[in-house]
Coordinates of C-alpha atoms and ligand atoms in Angstrom, one line a residue:
M30 CA 48.6 51.8 6.0
K31 CA 46.0 49.2 7.1
D32 CA 46.5 47.7 10.6
N33 CA 46.3 44.2 9.6
K34 CA 46.3 43.0 13.4
K35 CA 43.3 45.2 14.0
F36 CA 41.4 43.4 11.2
A37 CA 42.5 40.0 11.6
R38 CA 40.2 37.2 12.6
K39 CA 40.7 35.5 15.8
K40 CA 41.6 31.9 15.7
G41 CA 38.3 29.9 15.1
Q42 CA 36.4 32.9 14.0
W43 CA 34.3 32.8 10.9
R44 CA 34.3 35.4 8.1
G45 CA 31.4 37.8 8.1
R46 CA 29.0 38.2 10.9
Q47 CA 29.5 36.4 14.1
V48 CA 27.1 34.0 15.7
D49 CA 25.0 35.7 18.4
S50 CA 24.9 33.1 21.3
E51 CA 21.4 34.4 22.5
A52 CA 19.9 34.2 18.8
L53 CA 21.6 30.7 18.4
K54 CA 20.0 29.5 21.7
E55 CA 16.5 30.6 20.3
V56 CA 16.9 29.1 17.1
R57 CA 18.0 25.9 18.7
A58 CA 14.9 26.0 20.9
L59 CA 12.6 26.5 17.9
L60 CA 14.1 23.7 15.8
G61 CA 14.1 21.2 18.7
D62 CA 15.4 17.9 17.5
E63 CA 14.1 18.4 13.9
S64 CA 16.4 17.4 11.2
R65 CA 18.7 20.5 10.0
Q66 CA 18.8 19.1 6.5
R67 CA 18.7 21.5 3.6
D68 CA 15.3 21.1 2.1
L69 CA 13.9 22.2 5.7
L70 CA 15.1 25.6 5.3
L71 CA 11.8 27.2 4.5
E72 CA 10.2 25.4 7.2
H73 CA 12.8 26.7 9.8
L74 CA 12.6 30.2 8.3
H75 CA 8.8 29.9 9.1
K76 CA 9.4 28.8 12.6
V77 CA 11.5 32.0 13.1
Q78 CA 9.1 34.3 11.4
D79 CA 5.9 32.9 13.2
K80 CA 7.6 33.3 16.6
F81 CA 9.1 36.6 16.3
G82 CA 7.1 38.4 13.6
F83 CA 10.2 38.8 11.4
I84 CA 13.7 37.3 11.0
S85 CA 16.7 39.2 12.3
A86 CA 20.1 39.0 10.7
A87 CA 21.2 37.5 14.0
H88 CA 18.6 34.9 13.6
L89 CA 19.7 34.2 9.9
V90 CA 23.4 33.8 11.0
A91 CA 22.3 31.4 13.6
L92 CA 20.2 29.4 11.4
A93 CA 23.0 29.3 8.9
E94 CA 25.3 28.0 11.7
E95 CA 22.8 25.4 12.8
M96 CA 22.0 24.1 9.3
N97 CA 25.6 24.3 8.2
L98 CA 24.8 26.9 5.3
A99 CA 26.6 30.0 4.2
H100 CA 25.3 33.2 5.4
A101 CA 24.8 34.5 1.9
E102 CA 23.0 31.3 0.9
I103 CA 20.4 31.5 3.6
F104 CA 20.0 35.2 3.0
E105 CA 19.1 34.8 -0.6
V106 CA 16.6 32.3 0.2
A107 CA 14.8 34.1 2.9
S108 CA 14.8 37.4 1.0
F109 CA 13.2 35.7 -2.2
Y110 CA 9.8 35.0 -0.5
H111 CA 7.3 37.7 0.3
H112 CA 6.3 36.3 3.5
F113 CA 9.7 36.4 5.3
D114 CA 10.4 39.8 7.0
I115 CA 14.2 40.1 7.3
I116 CA 15.4 42.9 9.5
T117 CA 19.1 43.9 9.7
E118 CA 20.8 46.2 12.0
G119 CA 19.5 49.6 12.4
Q120 CA 16.1 48.5 10.8
Q121 CA 12.9 48.7 12.6
A122 CA 10.9 45.3 13.5
P123 CA 7.6 45.5 11.6
P124 CA 4.4 46.0 13.8
P125 CA 3.2 42.9 15.5
L126 CA 0.0 42.5 13.2
T127 CA 0.0 42.5 9.4
I128 CA -3.2 42.9 7.5
R129 CA -2.9 41.8 3.9
I130 CA -5.3 43.0 1.5
C131 CA -5.4 41.6 -1.9
E132 CA -5.1 44.0 -5.0
S133 CA -5.4 41.4 -7.8
L134 CA -8.1 41.3 -10.4
S135 CA -11.4 40.6 -8.7
C136 CA -10.4 42.4 -5.5
E137 CA -9.4 45.4 -7.5
M138 CA -12.7 45.3 -9.3
H139 CA -14.5 45.2 -5.9
G140 CA -12.8 48.2 -4.2
A141 CA -9.6 46.9 -2.9
Q142 CA -7.9 50.3 -3.3
E143 CA -10.7 52.2 -1.4
L144 CA -10.5 49.5 1.2
I145 CA -6.8 50.0 1.8
A146 CA -7.0 53.9 1.7
G147 CA -9.8 53.7 4.3
L148 CA -8.0 51.4 6.5
Q149 CA -4.8 53.3 6.4
N150 CA -6.8 56.5 7.6
E151 CA -8.4 54.4 10.2
I152 CA -5.1 53.1 11.5
V153 CA -3.6 56.6 11.6
R154 CA -6.8 58.1 13.2
Q155 CA -6.5 55.4 16.1
N156 CA -2.8 56.1 16.3
N157 CA -2.3 52.2 15.6
L158 CA 0.9 52.5 13.4
Q159 CA 3.0 50.8 15.8
K160 CA 0.6 48.1 16.1
V161 CA -0.7 47.2 12.7
R162 CA 0.7 47.4 9.2
I163 CA -1.1 46.9 5.9
Q164 CA 0.4 45.1 3.0
R165 CA -0.9 45.1 -0.5
V166 CA -0.7 41.4 -1.7
P167 CA -1.6 39.4 -4.8
C168 CA -4.3 36.9 -5.0
V169 CA -5.1 34.9 -1.8
G170 CA -7.3 32.4 -3.5
R171 CA -10.7 33.6 -2.4
C172 CA -11.9 35.9 -5.2
A173 CA -15.5 34.9 -5.2
H174 CA -15.8 36.9 -2.1
A175 CA -13.8 39.9 -3.0
P176 CA -12.4 42.1 -1.5
I177 CA -10.3 39.9 0.7
A178 CA -8.3 41.0 3.7
V179 CA -6.2 38.6 5.9
V180 CA -5.8 39.7 9.4
G181 CA -2.6 38.0 10.6
C182 CA -3.5 34.6 9.2
N183 CA -7.4 35.0 9.3
P184 CA -9.2 35.6 6.0
I185 CA -11.8 38.1 6.0
E186 CA -14.1 37.7 2.9
N187 CA -16.2 40.7 1.6
A188 CA -14.0 42.8 3.7
M189 CA -15.1 46.2 5.0
S190 CA -12.9 48.6 7.4
E191 CA -15.5 47.6 10.0
S192 CA -15.1 43.9 9.8
I193 CA -11.3 44.1 9.8
S194 CA -11.4 46.7 12.8
L195 CA -13.7 44.1 14.6
A196 CA -11.3 41.1 13.8
I197 CA -8.4 43.4 15.2
R198 CA -10.4 44.4 18.3
K199 CA -11.3 40.7 18.9
Q200 CA -7.9 39.4 18.2
E201 CA -9.1 37.1 15.7
T202 CA -5.8 36.6 13.8
Q203 CA -5.6 32.9 13.5
A204 CA -7.1 30.9 10.5
A205 CA -9.8 28.5 11.4
L206 CA -10.1 24.7 10.2
P207 CA -12.4 24.5 7.2
D208 CA -16.0 23.9 8.3
G209 CA -17.5 20.5 8.2
Y210 CA -14.8 18.8 6.0
C211 CA -14.9 15.0 5.3
D212 CA -12.3 13.9 7.9
Y213 CA -10.4 10.6 8.1
Q214 CA -13.2 8.7 9.8
L215 CA -15.8 9.9 7.5
Y216 CA -13.9 9.3 4.4
L217 CA -13.3 5.8 5.6
K218 CA -17.1 5.3 6.2
Q219 CA -17.4 6.3 2.6
Q220 CA -15.2 3.5 1.2
G221 CA -12.2 5.9 1.2
Y222 CA -8.8 4.2 0.8
Q223 CA -10.6 1.0 -0.4
L224 CA -9.2 1.6 -3.8
L225 CA -5.6 2.2 -2.5
T226 CA -5.8 -0.9 -0.5
D227 CA -7.1 -2.8 -3.6
C228 CA -4.1 -1.5 -5.4
M229 CA -1.5 -2.3 -2.7
T230 CA -2.9 -5.8 -2.2
G231 CA -2.9 -6.8 -5.9
K232 CA -6.6 -6.8 -6.6
I233 CA -6.2 -4.1 -9.2
D234 CA -3.1 -3.8 -11.4
V235 CA -1.2 -0.8 -12.6
E236 CA -2.0 -1.2 -16.2
S237 CA -5.8 -1.1 -15.5
I238 CA -5.4 2.2 -13.4
L239 CA -3.3 3.7 -16.2
E240 CA -5.7 2.6 -19.0
K241 CA -8.5 4.2 -17.1
L242 CA -6.7 7.4 -16.6
E243 CA -5.6 7.6 -20.2
N244 CA -9.2 6.8 -21.4
S245 CA -10.6 9.5 -19.3
N246 CA -8.5 12.0 -20.8
L247 CA -7.6 13.5 -17.3
R248 CA -5.2 16.4 -17.9
G249 CA -3.0 18.3 -15.5
L250 CA -5.6 20.9 -14.0
G251 CA -2.8 23.3 -12.7
G252 CA -2.8 25.0 -16.1
A253 CA -0.5 22.9 -18.4
G254 CA -2.8 20.3 -19.3
F255 CA -0.4 17.3 -19.9
P256 CA -2.3 14.2 -19.9
A257 CA -2.1 12.3 -16.5
G258 CA -2.0 8.9 -17.6
R259 CA 0.8 9.4 -20.2
K260 CA 2.8 11.4 -17.3
W261 CA 2.5 8.4 -14.9
R262 CA 3.6 6.0 -17.7
I263 CA 6.7 8.1 -18.5
L264 CA 7.6 8.0 -14.7
R265 CA 7.5 4.1 -14.9
N266 CA 10.3 4.2 -17.3
Q267 CA 12.5 6.1 -15.2
L268 CA 15.3 5.2 -12.8
K269 CA 14.4 4.4 -9.2
P270 CA 14.0 6.0 -6.6
R271 CA 11.1 8.1 -7.8
I272 CA 9.3 10.7 -6.0
V273 CA 5.6 12.2 -6.2
A274 CA 5.3 16.0 -5.8
I275 CA 1.8 17.6 -5.3
N276 CA 1.4 21.2 -6.4
I277 CA -1.1 23.3 -4.2
D278 CA 0.5 26.5 -4.7
E279 CA -2.4 28.0 -6.8
G280 CA -1.5 31.6 -6.9
E281 CA -3.0 32.4 -10.3
P282 CA -5.0 35.4 -9.8
G283 CA -8.7 34.3 -9.8
T284 CA -8.0 30.6 -9.0
M285 CA -9.5 29.1 -5.9
K286 CA -10.5 25.5 -7.1
D287 CA -7.8 23.6 -5.3
R288 CA -8.7 25.3 -2.0
F289 CA -12.4 24.6 -2.7
Y290 CA -11.7 20.8 -3.0
L291 CA -9.1 20.7 -0.1
E292 CA -11.5 22.3 2.3
R293 CA -14.2 19.8 1.6
D294 CA -12.6 16.6 1.0
P295 CA -8.9 16.5 1.7
H296 CA -8.4 12.6 1.7
R297 CA -9.6 12.3 -1.9
F298 CA -6.6 13.9 -3.2
L299 CA -4.4 12.3 -0.9
E300 CA -5.6 8.8 -2.1
G301 CA -5.2 9.9 -5.5
S302 CA -1.7 10.9 -4.8
L303 CA -0.9 7.7 -2.9
I304 CA -2.3 5.8 -6.0
A305 CA 0.0 7.6 -8.0
A306 CA 3.0 6.7 -5.9
W307 CA 2.0 3.1 -5.9
A308 CA 1.8 3.2 -9.7
I309 CA 5.0 4.7 -10.3
E310 CA 6.6 2.8 -7.3
A311 CA 7.6 6.2 -5.6
E312 CA 9.1 6.1 -2.2
A313 CA 7.8 9.5 -1.0
V314 CA 5.1 12.1 -1.6
Y315 CA 5.8 15.7 -1.1
I316 CA 2.8 18.1 -0.9
Y317 CA 3.6 21.9 -1.5
L318 CA 0.9 24.0 0.0
R319 CA 0.7 27.8 -0.6
D320 CA 1.2 29.6 2.7
E321 CA -2.1 31.8 2.2
Y322 CA -3.9 28.4 3.0
A323 CA -3.0 28.4 6.8
G324 CA -6.5 26.8 7.7
C325 CA -6.0 24.0 5.2
R326 CA -2.5 23.5 6.5
Q327 CA -3.7 22.8 10.0
M328 CA -6.3 20.5 8.7
L329 CA -3.8 18.6 6.5
E330 CA -1.4 18.3 9.5
K331 CA -4.2 16.9 11.5
E332 CA -5.6 14.5 9.0
L333 CA -2.1 13.3 7.9
K334 CA -1.6 12.4 11.5
K335 CA -4.7 10.4 11.6
L336 CA -3.7 8.7 8.5
R337 CA -0.1 7.8 9.6
A338 CA -1.3 6.4 13.0
N339 CA -4.1 4.2 11.6
P340 CA -2.9 3.5 8.1
P341 CA -5.4 1.5 5.5
C342 CA -2.3 0.0 4.1
S343 CA 1.6 0.4 3.9
L344 CA 2.1 4.1 3.0
P345 CA 5.2 5.9 1.4
D346 CA 6.6 8.8 3.3
I347 CA 4.4 11.7 3.0
Y348 CA 5.8 15.3 3.7
L349 CA 3.7 18.5 3.9
R350 CA 5.7 21.5 2.9
R351 CA 4.5 25.1 3.4
G352 CA 5.2 27.9 0.5
A353 CA 6.2 31.5 1.7
G354 CA 4.4 33.7 -0.7
A355 CA 5.9 33.4 -4.2
Y356 CA 3.7 33.1 -7.3
V357 CA 6.5 31.6 -9.3
C358 CA 6.6 28.4 -7.2
G359 CA 3.4 27.3 -8.8
E360 CA 5.7 26.7 -11.9
E361 CA 6.7 23.0 -11.6
S362 CA 10.2 23.4 -11.6
A363 CA 10.3 26.5 -9.3
M364 CA 8.1 24.4 -6.8
I365 CA 10.8 21.7 -6.9
E366 CA 13.7 24.1 -6.1
S367 CA 11.5 25.7 -3.2
L368 CA 10.9 22.1 -2.0
E369 CA 14.7 21.7 -1.9
G370 CA 14.9 24.8 0.4
K371 CA 16.0 27.1 -2.3
R372 CA 14.9 30.2 -4.1
G373 CA 12.0 29.3 -6.3
M374 CA 13.6 30.0 -9.7
P375 CA 12.3 27.8 -12.6
R376 CA 15.1 25.4 -14.1
L377 CA 16.1 25.3 -17.7
R378 CA 14.7 22.2 -19.4
P379 CA 15.7 19.6 -20.5
P380 CA 16.2 17.6 -18.4
Y381 CA 12.4 17.4 -17.5
L382 CA 11.3 16.8 -13.9
A383 CA 10.1 13.1 -14.8
E384 CA 13.9 12.4 -15.4
V385 CA 15.7 14.8 -13.0
G386 CA 13.2 16.4 -10.4
L387 CA 13.3 16.6 -6.7
F388 CA 16.6 15.9 -5.1
G389 CA 17.6 14.8 -8.7
R390 CA 15.3 12.0 -8.7
P391 CA 12.6 11.1 -11.4
T392 CA 9.6 13.1 -10.1
L393 CA 5.8 12.9 -11.0
E394 CA 4.6 16.5 -10.4
Q395 CA 0.8 17.0 -10.3
N396 CA -1.6 19.5 -9.4
M397 CA -3.9 18.8 -6.6
E398 CA -7.1 18.8 -8.4
T399 CA -5.7 16.3 -10.7
M400 CA -5.3 13.9 -8.1
H401 CA -8.6 14.7 -6.6
W402 CA -10.4 13.1 -9.7
V403 CA -8.4 9.8 -9.6
R404 CA -10.6 7.9 -7.2
D405 CA -13.8 8.8 -9.1
I406 CA -12.4 8.1 -12.7
V407 CA -11.1 4.5 -11.5
E408 CA -14.3 3.7 -9.4
K409 CA -16.9 5.1 -11.9
G410 CA -15.1 4.5 -15.1
P411 CA -13.5 6.8 -17.4
E412 CA -16.7 7.4 -19.3
W413 CA -18.1 9.1 -16.3
F414 CA -15.6 11.9 -16.7
I415 CA -15.1 11.9 -20.4
D416 CA -18.7 11.9 -21.4
K417 CA -19.4 15.2 -19.6
G418 CA -18.0 17.5 -22.2
R419 CA -19.6 19.9 -24.4
H420 CA -19.2 21.5 -28.1
G421 CA -16.8 18.7 -29.1
R422 CA -14.8 18.8 -25.8
K423 CA -14.5 16.0 -23.1
G424 CA -14.4 15.8 -19.5
L425 CA -15.1 18.3 -16.7
R426 CA -13.4 21.4 -15.5
S427 CA -13.7 23.3 -12.2
F428 CA -14.2 26.9 -13.2
S429 CA -13.2 29.4 -10.6
V430 CA -15.6 32.3 -11.5
S431 CA -15.3 35.8 -10.0
G432 CA -16.2 39.3 -11.0
R433 CA -19.7 40.6 -12.1
V434 CA -21.7 37.5 -11.9
K435 CA -24.5 36.9 -9.5
T436 CA -23.2 33.5 -8.0
P437 CA -19.4 33.5 -8.1
G438 CA -17.4 30.5 -7.0
V439 CA -16.0 27.2 -8.3
H440 CA -18.4 25.7 -10.7
L441 CA -17.9 22.0 -11.9
A442 CA -19.0 22.1 -15.5
P443 CA -18.5 20.4 -18.9
A444 CA -15.2 21.1 -20.5
G445 CA -15.8 23.2 -23.6
I446 CA -18.8 25.3 -22.2
T447 CA -19.0 28.8 -23.3
L448 CA -18.8 31.8 -21.2
N449 CA -22.4 32.7 -22.0
E450 CA -23.4 29.3 -20.8
L451 CA -21.3 29.2 -17.8
I452 CA -22.8 32.4 -16.7
N453 CA -26.4 31.7 -17.3
E454 CA -26.4 28.1 -16.3
Y455 CA -24.0 27.9 -13.4
C456 CA -23.6 31.7 -12.1
D457 CA -27.4 32.8 -12.2
G458 CA -26.5 35.5 -14.8
M459 CA -24.8 38.9 -14.3
Q460 CA -25.2 41.0 -11.4
Q461 CA -28.2 43.4 -11.4
G462 CA -27.2 46.4 -13.5
H463 CA -24.2 45.0 -15.0
H464 CA -23.8 43.5 -18.5
L465 CA -20.8 41.5 -19.9
Y466 CA -18.1 43.5 -21.3
G467 CA -15.1 41.1 -21.4
Y468 CA -13.5 38.2 -19.4
F469 CA -10.3 36.9 -18.3
P470 CA -10.7 33.1 -19.5
G471 CA -7.3 31.9 -17.6
G472 CA -6.5 34.1 -14.7
A473 CA -4.1 37.0 -15.1
S474 CA -1.9 35.4 -17.4
G475 CA -4.5 33.8 -20.0
G476 CA -5.3 37.0 -21.6
I477 CA -8.7 39.0 -22.0
L478 CA -11.5 38.4 -24.3
P479 CA -14.3 40.7 -25.2
A480 CA -18.0 40.0 -24.8
S481 CA -18.2 39.2 -28.4
L482 CA -16.3 36.1 -28.0
A483 CA -18.4 34.8 -25.0
D484 CA -19.6 31.8 -27.3
I485 CA -16.4 30.0 -27.8
P486 CA -15.6 26.7 -26.1
L487 CA -13.4 27.2 -23.0
D488 CA -10.8 24.3 -22.9
F489 CA -7.3 23.6 -23.2
D490 CA -6.3 24.2 -26.9
T491 CA -9.3 26.2 -27.9
L492 CA -8.3 29.8 -27.1
Q493 CA -4.7 29.9 -28.7
E494 CA -6.1 31.4 -31.6
Y495 CA -7.4 34.2 -29.8
G496 CA -4.0 34.9 -28.1
C497 CA -5.5 33.4 -24.7
F498 CA -5.4 30.2 -22.8
I499 CA -7.6 28.6 -20.2
G500 CA -4.8 27.5 -17.8
S501 CA -6.3 26.7 -14.4
A502 CA -9.9 27.9 -15.7
A503 CA -9.9 31.0 -13.6
I504 CA -12.6 33.2 -15.1
V505 CA -12.9 36.9 -14.2
V506 CA -16.1 38.4 -15.5
M507 CA -15.8 42.0 -16.4
S508 CA -18.9 44.6 -16.9
Q509 CA -19.4 47.9 -18.5
Y510 CA -18.0 49.4 -15.1
D511 CA -14.6 47.7 -15.7
S512 CA -11.7 48.5 -17.9
A513 CA -9.6 46.0 -19.8
R514 CA -6.8 48.7 -20.0
K515 CA -6.7 49.2 -16.2
L516 CA -6.9 45.4 -15.4
A517 CA -4.2 44.8 -17.8
L518 CA -1.9 47.2 -15.9
N519 CA -3.0 45.5 -12.7
A520 CA -2.0 42.1 -14.3
M521 CA 1.4 43.5 -15.4
R522 CA 2.2 45.0 -12.2
F523 CA 1.6 41.5 -10.6
F524 CA 3.9 39.9 -12.9
A525 CA 6.5 42.5 -12.3
D526 CA 6.3 42.0 -8.5
E527 CA 6.5 38.1 -8.9
S528 CA 9.1 37.9 -11.6
C529 CA 11.8 35.8 -10.0
G530 CA 14.4 37.9 -11.8
Q531 CA 16.3 35.2 -13.4
C532 CA 16.0 36.3 -16.8
T533 CA 16.2 39.7 -18.3
P534 CA 13.5 39.7 -20.8
C535 CA 10.9 38.9 -17.9
R536 CA 12.6 41.0 -15.2
S537 CA 13.2 44.2 -17.1
G538 CA 10.3 43.5 -19.6
T539 CA 7.6 43.4 -17.1
A540 CA 8.9 46.4 -15.1
K541 CA 9.3 48.4 -18.5
A542 CA 5.9 47.4 -19.6
V543 CA 4.3 48.6 -16.2
Q544 CA 6.1 52.1 -16.8
L545 CA 4.7 52.2 -20.5
M546 CA 1.3 51.0 -19.4
Q547 CA 0.9 53.9 -16.6
A548 CA 1.3 56.6 -19.2
E549 CA -1.9 58.3 -20.6
H550 CA -1.0 57.1 -24.1
W551 CA 0.3 53.7 -24.5
D552 CA 3.4 53.4 -26.8
T553 CA 1.8 50.4 -28.5
E554 CA 4.7 49.9 -31.0
L555 CA 7.2 49.5 -28.2
L556 CA 4.7 47.6 -26.0
Q557 CA 4.4 45.1 -29.0
E558 CA 8.1 44.9 -29.5
L559 CA 8.6 44.5 -25.8
S560 CA 6.0 41.6 -25.8
E561 CA 7.5 39.7 -28.5
V562 CA 11.0 39.6 -26.7
M563 CA 9.4 38.6 -23.6
V564 CA 7.4 35.7 -25.2
D565 CA 10.2 34.7 -27.3
A566 CA 13.1 34.7 -24.7
S567 CA 11.8 34.2 -21.3
I568 CA 12.8 31.1 -19.5
C569 CA 9.4 30.1 -18.1
G570 CA 5.6 30.9 -18.5
L571 CA 5.5 33.7 -16.3
G572 CA 7.6 35.8 -18.4
Q573 CA 6.2 34.3 -21.8
A574 CA 2.5 34.8 -20.7
A575 CA 2.8 38.1 -19.1
P576 CA 2.1 40.2 -22.2
N577 CA -1.2 38.4 -23.0
P578 CA -3.5 40.7 -21.1
L579 CA -1.9 43.9 -22.7
L580 CA -1.9 42.5 -26.1
C581 CA -5.8 41.4 -25.6
A582 CA -6.5 44.7 -24.4
L583 CA -4.9 46.4 -27.5
K584 CA -6.6 43.8 -29.8
Y585 CA -10.1 43.6 -28.5
F586 CA -10.7 46.7 -26.7
P587 CA -9.6 49.6 -29.1
Q588 CA -12.3 51.8 -27.7
E589 CA -10.4 52.3 -24.4
F590 CA -7.6 53.7 -26.5
G591 CA -9.4 56.1 -28.3
Q592 CA -9.9 54.0 -31.3
E593 CA -13.0 53.3 -33.4
V594 CA -14.5 49.8 -32.8
Ligands
SF4_616 FE1 12.0 34.1 -13.6 FE2 10.3 35.6 -15.1 FE3 12.4 34.3 -16.1 FE4 10.2 32.9 -15.2 S1 10.5 34.2 -17.1 S2 12.4 32.3 -14.9 S3 9.9 34.1 -13.6 S4 12.6 36.0 -14.7

């Protein structure tokens, strides 16, 4: 019979793990006098991870105690995000240095696997296994310079074993501030924040701003493409208090445009966001920045400090929040969940975020690049933006181009430009010895098109009939040395790793698809049936779009499956 006395809790003792007094002391010291409110959970987890290089079970319990959260709740959040290393009793702490090597599309095309294998051998040869570990990671947003390794927080472009070893030897593991960016003083000299001041002082009215945005046809540039002006207007009809939430979680493989603008001109999107907050009468602005952009985070912290210390006019509260390595948090409602300190699981809608968003309040959620263009559109007039389109399309698009072109990078080009035009006019053509074979028009989730379809306009709503979409305009250019079949598998592995697991069609569907796609002969009938279920029954865009590359590979690249073209 069970000895009840032996198992009985002492008076005042909690169920489950007991709080370790040393861990509690450490957590208290790390948190200092910062708020313990729930939405700061990710921020506080980062503090522990940064300090110790991992999060022990004792620290999780101490943090739960400190934040008045259940142990299970804090564990489920911490374990959801790739950038937190949870170490329970009996497990070994990870080596002090982590090297993350991207193995998404462009990096895979540029030898990521060989780089990983070479580096692993090198680490073993140098007997460094206790000091360094290698992690395979998805896109880190620098695809123009693939392959990319991140040593600690220090991104190494065009990475080779030698450059990585050098960074390790020199202990260069911190991210640097972006070079020569337009800081607060310079931005002010360029009449920055004048527009915001004019708005706040009544020189410009809300209606005129909304009209300009609507007339410019500015759309959400994170991928969904919802008209920005209309979104702001919807928010104005919602109950107060309202919130603005800015999404800088760009994790779609191939996408690097937000980082590109952020590293050069951070106050431009801040001013756009503050104008949005004024227009919808929001009381706070939340900025969600992906953890991979550590240099940008430091820069934003510094610049926000300057802005708050010497504001051009009265400002709402501005909060900068750090993601923790979860692609799905780029989905707007998952980002809101993450901002609330929870797992980044997409919400079922309705209700939409405009009605019930962050902390249950009406929320204007916008991509960072969308906000970047607000000032130019208002100051230069909507025609400046809308007149730039091509092939009947309107506006400008920032194409993140990577792969086999001579000049990859972020290219600002007319909406509706074709791939052939983009390559020839903006990318200096294909690399020597490469000819166009196919391309991803919208990152990993936007599908794959063959070279024969390189003359169709690239824009929102133009690619659906081909089973593709432009999304965040991440173009990955393939040549005769690449394989649509292999890259479709790469994309599916990525979706399987990043699925939040909330719904079965996506959680099991992506994993099953990876299994089927690894086989020498694809069971096309089963893959098509599986895709149909994923598209029809997944909760969010991740599961719905995951089959796009595989379906396109089957449709447009039959030669890779032993069929006649
Ligand atoms: Fe999560 Fe995938 Fe379902 Fe989206 S589709 S909610 S990522 S399981």
